Short mmCIF file of C-alpha atoms in Angstrom, two decimals:
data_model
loop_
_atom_site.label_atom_id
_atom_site.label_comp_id
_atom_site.label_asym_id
_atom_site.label_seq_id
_atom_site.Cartn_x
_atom_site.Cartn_y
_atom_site.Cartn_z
CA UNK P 543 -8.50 0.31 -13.79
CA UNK P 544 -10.50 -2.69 -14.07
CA UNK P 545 -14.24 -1.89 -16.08
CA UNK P 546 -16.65 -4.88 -15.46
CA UNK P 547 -19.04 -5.09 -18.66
CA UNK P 548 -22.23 -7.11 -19.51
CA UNK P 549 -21.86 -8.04 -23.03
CA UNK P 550 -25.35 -8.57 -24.67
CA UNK P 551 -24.53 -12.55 -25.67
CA UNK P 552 -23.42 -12.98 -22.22
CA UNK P 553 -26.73 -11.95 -20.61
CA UNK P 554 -28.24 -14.80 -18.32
CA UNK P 555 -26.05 -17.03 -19.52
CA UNK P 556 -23.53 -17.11 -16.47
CA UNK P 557 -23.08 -20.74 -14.98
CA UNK P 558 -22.98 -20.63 -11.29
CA UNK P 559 -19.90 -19.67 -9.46
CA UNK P 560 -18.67 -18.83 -12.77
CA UNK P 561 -18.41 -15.31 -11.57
CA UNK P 562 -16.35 -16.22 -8.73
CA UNK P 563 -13.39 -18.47 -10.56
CA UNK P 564 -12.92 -15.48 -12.37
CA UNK P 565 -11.82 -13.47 -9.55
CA UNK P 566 -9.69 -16.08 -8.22
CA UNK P 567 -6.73 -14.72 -10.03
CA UNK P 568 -7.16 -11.67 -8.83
CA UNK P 569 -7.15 -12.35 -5.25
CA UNK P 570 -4.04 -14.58 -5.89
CA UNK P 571 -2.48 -12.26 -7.43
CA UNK P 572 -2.97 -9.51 -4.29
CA UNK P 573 -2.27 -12.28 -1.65
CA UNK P 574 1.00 -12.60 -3.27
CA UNK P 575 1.88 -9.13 -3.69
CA UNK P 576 0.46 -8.08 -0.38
CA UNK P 577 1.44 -11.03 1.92
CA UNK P 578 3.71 -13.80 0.46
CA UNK P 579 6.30 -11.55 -1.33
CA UNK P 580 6.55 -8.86 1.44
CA UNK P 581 6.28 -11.62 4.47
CA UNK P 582 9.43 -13.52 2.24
CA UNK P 583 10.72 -10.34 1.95
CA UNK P 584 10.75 -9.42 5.49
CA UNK P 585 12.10 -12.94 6.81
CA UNK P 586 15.41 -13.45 4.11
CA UNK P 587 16.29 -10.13 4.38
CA UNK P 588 15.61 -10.18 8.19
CA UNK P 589 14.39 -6.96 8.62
CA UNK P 590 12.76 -6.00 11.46
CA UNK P 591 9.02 -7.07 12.08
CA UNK P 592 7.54 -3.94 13.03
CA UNK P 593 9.10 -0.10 12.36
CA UNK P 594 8.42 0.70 16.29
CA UNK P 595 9.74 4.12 16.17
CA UNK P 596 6.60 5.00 13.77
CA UNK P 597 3.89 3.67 15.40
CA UNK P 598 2.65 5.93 17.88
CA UNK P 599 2.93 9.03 15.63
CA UNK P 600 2.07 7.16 12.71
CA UNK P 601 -1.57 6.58 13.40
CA UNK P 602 -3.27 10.02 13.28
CA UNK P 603 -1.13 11.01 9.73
CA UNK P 604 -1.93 6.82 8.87
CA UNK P 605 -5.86 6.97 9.22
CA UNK P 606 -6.14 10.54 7.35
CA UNK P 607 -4.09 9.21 4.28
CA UNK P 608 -6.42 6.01 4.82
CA UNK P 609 -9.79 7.99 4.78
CA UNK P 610 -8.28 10.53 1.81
CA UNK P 611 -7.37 7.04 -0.33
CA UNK P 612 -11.07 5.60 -0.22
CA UNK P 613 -12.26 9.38 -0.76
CA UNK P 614 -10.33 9.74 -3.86
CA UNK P 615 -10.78 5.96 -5.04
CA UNK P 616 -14.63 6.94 -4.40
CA UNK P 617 -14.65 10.09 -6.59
CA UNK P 618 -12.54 8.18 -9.14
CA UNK P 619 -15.12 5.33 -9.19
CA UNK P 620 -18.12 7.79 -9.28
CA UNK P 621 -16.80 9.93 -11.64
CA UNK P 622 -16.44 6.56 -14.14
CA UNK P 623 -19.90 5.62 -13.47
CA UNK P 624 -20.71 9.61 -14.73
CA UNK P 625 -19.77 8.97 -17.47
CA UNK P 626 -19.85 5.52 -18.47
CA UNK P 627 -22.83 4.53 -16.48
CA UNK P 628 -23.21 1.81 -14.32
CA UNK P 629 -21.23 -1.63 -14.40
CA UNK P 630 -19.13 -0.20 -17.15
CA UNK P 631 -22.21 -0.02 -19.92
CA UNK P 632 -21.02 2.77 -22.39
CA UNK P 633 -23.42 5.70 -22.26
CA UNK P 634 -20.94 7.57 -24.91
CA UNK P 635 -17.20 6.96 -25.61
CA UNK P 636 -15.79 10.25 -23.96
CA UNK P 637 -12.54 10.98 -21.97
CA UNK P 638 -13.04 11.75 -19.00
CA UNK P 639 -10.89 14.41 -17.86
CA UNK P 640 -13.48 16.37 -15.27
CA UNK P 641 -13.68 16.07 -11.11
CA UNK P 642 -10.88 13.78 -10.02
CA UNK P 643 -9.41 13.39 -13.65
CA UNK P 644 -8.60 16.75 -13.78
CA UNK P 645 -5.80 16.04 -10.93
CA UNK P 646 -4.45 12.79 -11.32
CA UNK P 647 -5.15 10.39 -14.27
CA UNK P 648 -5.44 7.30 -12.45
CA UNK P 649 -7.39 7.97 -9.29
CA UNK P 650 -7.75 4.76 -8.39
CA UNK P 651 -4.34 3.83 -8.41
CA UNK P 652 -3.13 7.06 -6.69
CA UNK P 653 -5.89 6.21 -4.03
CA UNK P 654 -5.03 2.61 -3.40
CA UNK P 655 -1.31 3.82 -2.86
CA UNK P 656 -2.23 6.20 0.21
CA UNK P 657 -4.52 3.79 1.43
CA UNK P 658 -1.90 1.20 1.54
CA UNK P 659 0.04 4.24 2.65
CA UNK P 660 -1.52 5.17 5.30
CA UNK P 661 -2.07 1.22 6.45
CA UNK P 662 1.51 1.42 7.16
CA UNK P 663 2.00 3.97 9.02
CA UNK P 664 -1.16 3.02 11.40
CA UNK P 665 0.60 -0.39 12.53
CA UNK P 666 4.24 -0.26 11.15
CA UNK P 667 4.56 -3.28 10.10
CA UNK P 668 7.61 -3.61 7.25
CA UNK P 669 6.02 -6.14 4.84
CA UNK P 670 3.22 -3.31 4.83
CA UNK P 671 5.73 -0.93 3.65
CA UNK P 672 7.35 -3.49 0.94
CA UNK P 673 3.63 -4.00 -0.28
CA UNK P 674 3.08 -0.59 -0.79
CA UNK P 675 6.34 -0.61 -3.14
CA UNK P 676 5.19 -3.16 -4.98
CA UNK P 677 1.54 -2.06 -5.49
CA UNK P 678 3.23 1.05 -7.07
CA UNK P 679 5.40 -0.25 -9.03
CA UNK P 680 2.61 -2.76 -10.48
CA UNK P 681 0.13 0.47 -10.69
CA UNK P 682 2.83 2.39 -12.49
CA UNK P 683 3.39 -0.69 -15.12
CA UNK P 684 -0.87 -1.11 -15.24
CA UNK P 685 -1.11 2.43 -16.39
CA UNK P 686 1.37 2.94 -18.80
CA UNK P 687 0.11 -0.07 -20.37
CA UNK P 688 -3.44 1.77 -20.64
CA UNK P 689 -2.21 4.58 -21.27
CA UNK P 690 -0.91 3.49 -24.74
CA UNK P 691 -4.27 2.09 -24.82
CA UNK P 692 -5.87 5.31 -24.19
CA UNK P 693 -3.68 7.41 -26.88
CA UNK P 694 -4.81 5.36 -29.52
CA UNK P 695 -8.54 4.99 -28.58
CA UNK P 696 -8.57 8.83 -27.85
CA UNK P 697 -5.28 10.17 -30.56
CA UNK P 698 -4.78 13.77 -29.69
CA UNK P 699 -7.30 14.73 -27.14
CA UNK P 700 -5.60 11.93 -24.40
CA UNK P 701 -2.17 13.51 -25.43
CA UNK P 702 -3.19 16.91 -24.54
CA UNK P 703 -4.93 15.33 -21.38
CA UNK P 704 -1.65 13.86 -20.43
CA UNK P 705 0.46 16.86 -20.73
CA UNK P 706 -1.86 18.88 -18.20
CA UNK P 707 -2.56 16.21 -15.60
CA UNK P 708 0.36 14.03 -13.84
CA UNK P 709 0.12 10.36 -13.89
CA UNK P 710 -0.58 9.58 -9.68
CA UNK P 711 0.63 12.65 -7.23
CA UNK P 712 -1.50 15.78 -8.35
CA UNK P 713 0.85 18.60 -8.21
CA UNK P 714 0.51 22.29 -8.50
CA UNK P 715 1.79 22.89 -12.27
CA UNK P 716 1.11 25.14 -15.44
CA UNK P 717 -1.81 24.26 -16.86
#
């Protein structure tokens, strides 16, 4: 989960474009995960372009894990700005453990899975698929990394937290 913040010494001091190069590495960093790898991927291995069996009967199951993604990523998002207020300012230093949080720890993460998900099975395409491995796996290492983060921000109160609510994929458990 990325927080954007506007640090008091930082305020109108931006250069122009400044904001830009600093999102550069992040959209390298997706082009390669999402095209380059997968696309290499797909072409030494030579697997099949396109999973043709799927497609047809992917897109109706594809679009509703697409919408349900951005839905949750939404709620995630909104449920951040709740409590933290917009563009990341601090309104208090609480865990947030209500709406969303209360089913999955890292809505965001969980949502941007489906959504990639769900991009799949609407066209089929196999360096889709290998994407959507990767993102995981790269969403899995992001959040145990905050996650140690969190437990020592937040001691006892995120461990509790984290014994009641699963990681991504809400499940049906004993709370």
């Amino acid at each position: 989960m990325i927080v954007i913040r506007s640090d008091k010494e930082d305020k109108g001091e931006d250069k122009p474009g400044s904001s830009f190069l600093s999102i550069l590495p992040i959209i390298g960093i997706f082009i390669l995960l999402f095209l380059v790898i997968p696309i290499g991927i797909v072409y030494l291995a030579q697997l099949p372009w396109s999973l043709s069996p799927i497609f047809p009967y992917g897109i109706l199951p594809g679009a509703i894990l697409i919408i349900t993604g951005v839905w949750i990523i939404f709620r995630g998002i909104k449920g951040l700005r709740l409590s933290h207020g917009v563009a990341g300012r601090d309104q208090g230093d609480t865990l947030v453990t209500t709406g969303i949080f209360a089913y999955t720890r890292n809505p965001m993460y969980f949502g941007a899975i489906l959504l990639i998900l769900g991009w799949f099975l609407v066209s089929a395409f196999t360096f889709i698929l290998i994407s959507t491995i990767l993102f995981s796996i790269v969403f899995f290492i992001v959040a145990k990394s905050e996650e140690k983060q969190l437990e020592q921000k937040y001691g006892k109160k995120y461990r509790s937290y984290k014994r009641k609510v699963p990681l991504f994929f809400p499940y049906r458990g004993k709370k």
